[in-house]
PDB file of C-alpha atoms in Angstrom:
ATOM      1  CA  MET A   1      -8.539 -18.089  27.009  1.00  0.00           C
ATOM      2  CA  THR A   2      -4.918 -16.862  26.437  1.00  0.00           C
ATOM      3  CA  SER A   3      -4.100 -15.354  23.157  1.00  0.00           C
ATOM      4  CA  ASP A   4      -1.132 -16.841  21.212  1.00  0.00           C
ATOM      5  CA  MET A   5       1.421 -14.431  19.873  1.00  0.00           C
ATOM      6  CA  ILE A   6       1.725 -14.217  16.080  1.00  0.00           C
ATOM      7  CA  ASP A   7       3.352 -12.022  13.382  1.00  0.00           C
ATOM      8  CA  ALA A   8       2.099 -10.908  10.007  1.00  0.00           C
ATOM      9  CA  THR A   9       3.835 -13.730   8.117  1.00  0.00           C
ATOM     10  CA  GLY A  10       2.605 -16.347  10.477  1.00  0.00           C
ATOM     11  CA  LEU A  11      -0.958 -14.901  10.163  1.00  0.00           C
ATOM     12  CA  ALA A  12      -0.804 -15.015   6.384  1.00  0.00           C
ATOM     13  CA  ASP A  13       0.314 -18.543   6.552  1.00  0.00           C
ATOM     14  CA  LEU A  14      -2.543 -19.474   8.913  1.00  0.00           C
ATOM     15  CA  LEU A  15      -5.228 -17.957   6.769  1.00  0.00           C
ATOM     16  CA  ALA A  16      -3.853 -19.480   3.587  1.00  0.00           C
ATOM     17  CA  THR A  17      -3.973 -22.925   5.312  1.00  0.00           C
ATOM     18  CA  ARG A  18      -7.449 -22.436   6.735  1.00  0.00           C
ATOM     19  CA  ALA A  19      -8.691 -21.334   3.310  1.00  0.00           C
ATOM     20  CA  ARG A  20      -7.919 -24.638   1.669  1.00  0.00           C
ATOM     21  CA  THR A  21     -11.138 -26.083   2.983  1.00  0.00           C
ATOM     22  CA  GLY A  22     -13.422 -23.056   2.316  1.00  0.00           C
ATOM     23  CA  ARG A  23     -13.889 -19.403   2.884  1.00  0.00           C
ATOM     24  CA  VAL A  24     -12.261 -18.076   6.092  1.00  0.00           C
ATOM     25  CA  ILE A  25     -13.239 -14.769   7.752  1.00  0.00           C
ATOM     26  CA  ALA A  26     -10.688 -13.153  10.032  1.00  0.00           C
ATOM     27  CA  ALA A  27     -11.281 -10.221  12.418  1.00  0.00           C
ATOM     28  CA  ILE A  28      -8.416  -7.837  13.194  1.00  0.00           C
ATOM     29  CA  ALA A  29      -9.271  -5.494  16.020  1.00  0.00           C
ATOM     30  CA  GLY A  30      -7.379  -2.812  17.884  1.00  0.00           C
ATOM     31  CA  ALA A  31      -7.562   0.718  19.212  1.00  0.00           C
ATOM     32  CA  PRO A  32      -7.586   3.723  16.974  1.00  0.00           C
ATOM     33  CA  GLY A  33      -3.969   4.242  15.742  1.00  0.00           C
ATOM     34  CA  SER A  34      -2.954   0.652  16.543  1.00  0.00           C
ATOM     35  CA  GLY A  35      -2.184  -0.096  12.880  1.00  0.00           C
ATOM     36  CA  LYS A  36      -4.891  -2.654  12.277  1.00  0.00           C
ATOM     37  CA  SER A  37      -5.910  -1.219   8.984  1.00  0.00           C
ATOM     38  CA  THR A  38      -2.357  -1.059   7.734  1.00  0.00           C
ATOM     39  CA  LEU A  39      -1.859  -4.645   8.884  1.00  0.00           C
ATOM     40  CA  ALA A  40      -5.072  -5.793   7.178  1.00  0.00           C
ATOM     41  CA  GLU A  41      -4.110  -4.158   3.919  1.00  0.00           C
ATOM     42  CA  ALA A  42      -0.557  -5.555   4.005  1.00  0.00           C
ATOM     43  CA  LEU A  43      -1.807  -9.028   4.899  1.00  0.00           C
ATOM     44  CA  VAL A  44      -4.189  -8.992   1.946  1.00  0.00           C
ATOM     45  CA  GLU A  45      -1.453  -7.605  -0.343  1.00  0.00           C
ATOM     46  CA  THR A  46       0.923 -10.481   0.905  1.00  0.00           C
ATOM     47  CA  LEU A  47      -1.779 -13.254   0.303  1.00  0.00           C
ATOM     48  CA  ASN A  48      -2.727 -11.854  -3.163  1.00  0.00           C
ATOM     49  CA  ALA A  49       1.086 -11.746  -4.156  1.00  0.00           C
ATOM     50  CA  ARG A  50       1.084 -15.444  -3.361  1.00  0.00           C
ATOM     51  CA  GLN A  51      -2.118 -16.277  -5.066  1.00  0.00           C
ATOM     52  CA  PRO A  52      -3.840 -13.379  -6.966  1.00  0.00           C
ATOM     53  CA  GLY A  53      -7.400 -12.732  -6.056  1.00  0.00           C
ATOM     54  CA  CYS A  54      -7.428 -14.851  -2.939  1.00  0.00           C
ATOM     55  CA  ALA A  55      -7.994 -12.184  -0.225  1.00  0.00           C
ATOM     56  CA  ALA A  56     -10.024  -8.993   0.315  1.00  0.00           C
ATOM     57  CA  VAL A  57     -10.512  -6.484   3.172  1.00  0.00           C
ATOM     58  CA  LEU A  58     -13.801  -5.745   4.831  1.00  0.00           C
ATOM     59  CA  PRO A  59     -13.384  -2.399   6.740  1.00  0.00           C
ATOM     60  CA  MET A  60     -15.676  -1.830   9.766  1.00  0.00           C
ATOM     61  CA  ASP A  61     -15.361   1.925   9.264  1.00  0.00           C
ATOM     62  CA  GLY A  62     -17.564   1.633   6.235  1.00  0.00           C
ATOM     63  CA  PHE A  63     -20.472   1.121   8.633  1.00  0.00           C
ATOM     64  CA  HIS A  64     -20.176   4.501  10.304  1.00  0.00           C
ATOM     65  CA  TYR A  65     -23.593   6.128  10.752  1.00  0.00           C
ATOM     66  CA  ASP A  66     -23.822   9.271   8.574  1.00  0.00           C
ATOM     67  CA  ASP A  67     -23.688  12.772  10.110  1.00  0.00           C
ATOM     68  CA  LEU A  68     -27.227  13.213   8.895  1.00  0.00           C
ATOM     69  CA  TYR A  69     -28.207  10.861  11.790  1.00  0.00           C
ATOM     70  CA  LEU A  70     -25.350  11.613  14.238  1.00  0.00           C
ATOM     71  CA  ALA A  71     -25.758  15.306  14.352  1.00  0.00           C
ATOM     72  CA  PRO A  72     -29.486  15.492  15.355  1.00  0.00           C
ATOM     73  CA  ALA A  73     -28.804  12.458  17.685  1.00  0.00           C
ATOM     74  CA  GLY A  74     -26.092  14.475  19.512  1.00  0.00           C
ATOM     75  CA  LEU A  75     -23.513  11.891  18.660  1.00  0.00           C
ATOM     76  CA  ARG A  76     -21.379  13.786  16.033  1.00  0.00           C
ATOM     77  CA  PRO A  77     -18.622  14.763  18.605  1.00  0.00           C
ATOM     78  CA  ARG A  78     -18.464  10.965  19.486  1.00  0.00           C
ATOM     79  CA  LYS A  79     -18.150   9.759  15.968  1.00  0.00           C
ATOM     80  CA  GLY A  80     -16.019   6.625  16.056  1.00  0.00           C
ATOM     81  CA  ALA A  81     -17.499   5.460  19.439  1.00  0.00           C
ATOM     82  CA  PRO A  82     -19.204   2.054  19.590  1.00  0.00           C
ATOM     83  CA  GLU A  83     -22.707   3.580  19.367  1.00  0.00           C
ATOM     84  CA  THR A  84     -21.904   5.365  16.150  1.00  0.00           C
ATOM     85  CA  PHE A  85     -21.783   2.282  13.948  1.00  0.00           C
ATOM     86  CA  ASP A  86     -24.459   0.247  12.058  1.00  0.00           C
ATOM     87  CA  VAL A  87     -23.596  -3.031  13.849  1.00  0.00           C
ATOM     88  CA  GLY A  88     -26.613  -4.788  12.409  1.00  0.00           C
ATOM     89  CA  GLY A  89     -25.574  -3.813   8.813  1.00  0.00           C
ATOM     90  CA  LEU A  90     -22.144  -5.174   9.411  1.00  0.00           C
ATOM     91  CA  ALA A  91     -23.538  -8.446  10.752  1.00  0.00           C
ATOM     92  CA  HIS A  92     -25.705  -8.787   7.824  1.00  0.00           C
ATOM     93  CA  VAL A  93     -22.905  -8.323   5.379  1.00  0.00           C
ATOM     94  CA  LEU A  94     -20.754 -10.877   7.276  1.00  0.00           C
ATOM     95  CA  LYS A  95     -23.612 -13.416   6.992  1.00  0.00           C
ATOM     96  CA  ARG A  96     -23.792 -12.854   3.275  1.00  0.00           C
ATOM     97  CA  LEU A  97     -20.190 -13.332   3.011  1.00  0.00           C
ATOM     98  CA  ARG A  98     -20.410 -16.530   4.952  1.00  0.00           C
ATOM     99  CA  VAL A  99     -23.216 -18.039   2.930  1.00  0.00           C
ATOM    100  CA  ARG A 100     -21.242 -17.243  -0.289  1.00  0.00           C
ATOM    101  CA  ASP A 101     -24.346 -17.716  -2.610  1.00  0.00           C
ATOM    102  CA  GLU A 102     -24.034 -14.494  -4.485  1.00  0.00           C
ATOM    103  CA  ALA A 103     -21.668 -13.616  -7.291  1.00  0.00           C
ATOM    104  CA  PHE A 104     -20.394 -10.768  -5.147  1.00  0.00           C
ATOM    105  CA  VAL A 105     -21.126  -8.708  -2.115  1.00  0.00           C
ATOM    106  CA  ALA A 106     -20.827  -4.922  -2.240  1.00  0.00           C
ATOM    107  CA  VAL A 107     -19.424  -3.379   0.848  1.00  0.00           C
ATOM    108  CA  PRO A 108     -19.168   0.230   2.025  1.00  0.00           C
ATOM    109  CA  VAL A 109     -15.804   1.973   2.538  1.00  0.00           C
ATOM    110  CA  PHE A 110     -15.124   4.983   4.774  1.00  0.00           C
ATOM    111  CA  ASP A 111     -13.698   8.032   3.029  1.00  0.00           C
ATOM    112  CA  ARG A 112     -11.745   9.749   5.798  1.00  0.00           C
ATOM    113  CA  SER A 113     -11.043  12.876   3.772  1.00  0.00           C
ATOM    114  CA  LEU A 114     -14.788  13.550   3.514  1.00  0.00           C
ATOM    115  CA  GLU A 115     -15.772  11.790   6.836  1.00  0.00           C
ATOM    116  CA  ILE A 116     -18.463   9.765   5.067  1.00  0.00           C
ATOM    117  CA  ALA A 117     -18.981   6.096   4.162  1.00  0.00           C
ATOM    118  CA  ARG A 118     -19.297   5.368   0.395  1.00  0.00           C
ATOM    119  CA  ALA A 119     -21.899   2.616  -0.130  1.00  0.00           C
ATOM    120  CA  GLY A 120     -20.945  -0.260  -2.470  1.00  0.00           C
ATOM    121  CA  ALA A 121     -17.462   1.106  -2.796  1.00  0.00           C
ATOM    122  CA  ARG A 122     -15.814  -2.355  -2.881  1.00  0.00           C
ATOM    123  CA  LEU A 123     -17.050  -5.652  -4.459  1.00  0.00           C
ATOM    124  CA  ILE A 124     -15.964  -8.905  -2.793  1.00  0.00           C
ATOM    125  CA  PRO A 125     -16.561 -11.814  -5.261  1.00  0.00           C
ATOM    126  CA  ALA A 126     -17.700 -15.261  -4.211  1.00  0.00           C
ATOM    127  CA  GLU A 127     -14.467 -16.685  -5.494  1.00  0.00           C
ATOM    128  CA  VAL A 128     -12.300 -14.967  -2.835  1.00  0.00           C
ATOM    129  CA  PRO A 129     -11.543 -17.422  -0.086  1.00  0.00           C
ATOM    130  CA  ILE A 130     -10.091 -15.085   2.547  1.00  0.00           C
ATOM    131  CA  ILE A 131     -11.815 -12.147   3.995  1.00  0.00           C
ATOM    132  CA  VAL A 132      -9.961  -9.849   6.413  1.00  0.00           C
ATOM    133  CA  ALA A 133     -12.402  -7.714   8.446  1.00  0.00           C
ATOM    134  CA  GLU A 134     -10.707  -5.012  10.386  1.00  0.00           C
ATOM    135  CA  GLY A 135     -12.050  -2.507  12.946  1.00  0.00           C
ATOM    136  CA  ASN A 136     -11.955  -1.304  16.473  1.00  0.00           C
ATOM    137  CA  TYR A 137     -14.887  -3.066  17.966  1.00  0.00           C
ATOM    138  CA  LEU A 138     -15.062  -6.361  16.183  1.00  0.00           C
ATOM    139  CA  LEU A 139     -14.382  -8.307  19.386  1.00  0.00           C
ATOM    140  CA  LEU A 140     -16.256  -6.058  21.799  1.00  0.00           C
ATOM    141  CA  SER A 141     -18.107  -8.161  24.447  1.00  0.00           C
ATOM    142  CA  ARG A 142     -21.024  -5.810  24.814  1.00  0.00           C
ATOM    143  CA  SER A 143     -24.299  -6.160  22.759  1.00  0.00           C
ATOM    144  CA  PRO A 144     -24.811  -5.833  19.867  1.00  0.00           C
ATOM    145  CA  TRP A 145     -21.180  -6.179  18.944  1.00  0.00           C
ATOM    146  CA  SER A 146     -20.929  -9.508  20.703  1.00  0.00           C
ATOM    147  CA  ASP A 147     -23.234 -10.936  18.064  1.00  0.00           C
ATOM    148  CA  LEU A 148     -20.351 -10.727  15.517  1.00  0.00           C
ATOM    149  CA  ARG A 149     -18.080 -13.090  17.294  1.00  0.00           C
ATOM    150  CA  PRO A 150     -19.568 -16.327  15.892  1.00  0.00           C
ATOM    151  CA  LEU A 151     -19.205 -14.922  12.326  1.00  0.00           C
ATOM    152  CA  PHE A 152     -15.373 -14.960  12.473  1.00  0.00           C
ATOM    153  CA  ASP A 153     -13.239 -18.000  12.056  1.00  0.00           C
ATOM    154  CA  VAL A 154     -10.013 -16.387  13.190  1.00  0.00           C
ATOM    155  CA  THR A 155      -9.622 -13.405  15.715  1.00  0.00           C
ATOM    156  CA  VAL A 156      -6.654 -11.155  16.168  1.00  0.00           C
ATOM    157  CA  MET A 157      -5.956  -8.248  18.567  1.00  0.00           C
ATOM    158  CA  VAL A 158      -3.315  -5.672  17.727  1.00  0.00           C
ATOM    159  CA  ASP A 159      -1.759  -4.639  21.025  1.00  0.00           C
ATOM    160  CA  VAL A 160      -0.159  -1.238  21.322  1.00  0.00           C
ATOM    161  CA  PRO A 161       0.847   0.815  24.379  1.00  0.00           C
ATOM    162  CA  GLU A 162      -1.320   3.944  24.925  1.00  0.00           C
ATOM    163  CA  ALA A 163       1.699   6.285  24.820  1.00  0.00           C
ATOM    164  CA  VAL A 164       2.419   4.984  21.267  1.00  0.00           C
ATOM    165  CA  LEU A 165      -1.191   5.458  20.242  1.00  0.00           C
ATOM    166  CA  ARG A 166      -1.092   9.021  21.461  1.00  0.00           C
ATOM    167  CA  GLU A 167       1.967   9.721  19.304  1.00  0.00           C
ATOM    168  CA  ARG A 168       0.517   8.115  16.279  1.00  0.00           C
ATOM    169  CA  LEU A 169      -2.887   9.693  16.576  1.00  0.00           C
ATOM    170  CA  THR A 170      -1.326  13.136  17.162  1.00  0.00           C
ATOM    171  CA  ALA A 171       0.597  12.775  13.911  1.00  0.00           C
ATOM    172  CA  ARG A 172      -2.491  11.547  12.128  1.00  0.00           C
ATOM    173  CA  TRP A 173      -4.719  14.517  13.122  1.00  0.00           C
ATOM    174  CA  GLN A 174      -1.790  16.966  12.424  1.00  0.00           C
ATOM    175  CA  GLY A 175      -1.713  15.619   8.936  1.00  0.00           C
ATOM    176  CA  TYR A 176      -5.374  16.519   8.501  1.00  0.00           C
ATOM    177  CA  GLY A 177      -4.507  20.095   9.514  1.00  0.00           C
ATOM    178  CA  LEU A 178      -6.319  20.105  12.771  1.00  0.00           C
ATOM    179  CA  SER A 179      -5.384  22.731  15.497  1.00  0.00           C
ATOM    180  CA  GLU A 180      -3.782  21.778  18.827  1.00  0.00           C
ATOM    181  CA  GLU A 181      -7.197  22.296  20.520  1.00  0.00           C
ATOM    182  CA  GLU A 182      -8.975  20.091  18.036  1.00  0.00           C
ATOM    183  CA  ILE A 183      -6.269  17.383  18.395  1.00  0.00           C
ATOM    184  CA  ALA A 184      -6.513  17.516  22.158  1.00  0.00           C
ATOM    185  CA  TRP A 185     -10.308  16.845  21.920  1.00  0.00           C
ATOM    186  CA  LYS A 186      -9.791  14.171  19.389  1.00  0.00           C
ATOM    187  CA  LEU A 187      -7.279  12.293  21.579  1.00  0.00           C
ATOM    188  CA  ASP A 188      -8.736  12.743  25.071  1.00  0.00           C
ATOM    189  CA  GLY A 189     -12.362  13.190  24.275  1.00  0.00           C
ATOM    190  CA  ASN A 190     -12.769  10.305  21.842  1.00  0.00           C
ATOM    191  CA  ASP A 191      -9.826   8.243  20.502  1.00  0.00           C
ATOM    192  CA  LEU A 192      -8.015   7.263  23.638  1.00  0.00           C
ATOM    193  CA  PRO A 193     -11.178   6.623  25.630  1.00  0.00           C
ATOM    194  CA  ASN A 194     -12.413   4.506  22.817  1.00  0.00           C
ATOM    195  CA  GLY A 195      -9.041   2.619  22.885  1.00  0.00           C
ATOM    196  CA  ARG A 196      -9.581   1.920  26.629  1.00  0.00           C
ATOM    197  CA  VAL A 197     -13.033   0.503  25.949  1.00  0.00           C
ATOM    198  CA  ILE A 198     -11.448  -1.826  23.310  1.00  0.00           C
ATOM    199  CA  ARG A 199      -8.755  -2.918  25.672  1.00  0.00           C
ATOM    200  CA  GLU A 200     -11.034  -3.460  28.704  1.00  0.00           C
ATOM    201  CA  GLU A 201     -14.140  -4.781  27.054  1.00  0.00           C
ATOM    202  CA  SER A 202     -13.069  -6.869  24.140  1.00  0.00           C
ATOM    203  CA  ALA A 203     -13.382 -10.668  24.272  1.00  0.00           C
ATOM    204  CA  PRO A 204     -10.050 -12.424  24.221  1.00  0.00           C
ATOM    205  CA  ALA A 205      -8.675 -12.951  20.626  1.00  0.00           C
ATOM    206  CA  GLU A 206      -7.097 -16.242  19.515  1.00  0.00           C
ATOM    207  CA  TYR A 207      -4.021 -14.314  18.402  1.00  0.00           C
ATOM    208  CA  ARG A 208      -2.253 -11.199  19.436  1.00  0.00           C
ATOM    209  CA  ILE A 209       0.138  -9.116  17.489  1.00  0.00           C
ATOM    210  CA  LEU A 210       2.405  -6.558  19.255  1.00  0.00           C
ATOM    211  CA  SER A 211       2.866  -3.217  17.647  1.00  0.00           C
ATOM    212  CA  GLY A 212       4.950  -0.248  18.674  1.00  0.00           C
TER     213      GLY A 212
END
């Protein structure tokens, strides 16, 4: 399968067209620092400007395991790696969103300033026809992540060179006040290795967006 190139405007048009016949759930995946969250938010903003209340974001990061589990399990230094997420919880929420038989579905949102997920932080009403799920591993081909693929109607990979990712992530962690040593660990001990996993082990997306 070869991914078709698309831009943000084309993606907005595609989702709006698909949503005419029912709810559509799109997956936007990419490495840490690829801009997938920014793209998802901008996409939803564009769609809602055209038709208020027609789109909402479902962030994968809301399904981070809490440090109360990660620390005793020895996974805290790897927070953000595939094994540090509640994939089953995400799948359950996606299935609820697909069925569309509840007035709304409450979804968690990750608070990066506190490094915790806030349960029920966002409500997605049944009336919203377009759901934009965004996250690193949404298209990962390894189990249990591969179970998510049938739950998406549209799949998109944000493609960014690793050198650009390094620059963006360095700036991100500097913004959070981390030391050079801490940033070096974040980049080469976690973020960039995770990005390589995404690049090498994700199933082909229908569409690809170049960034950077």
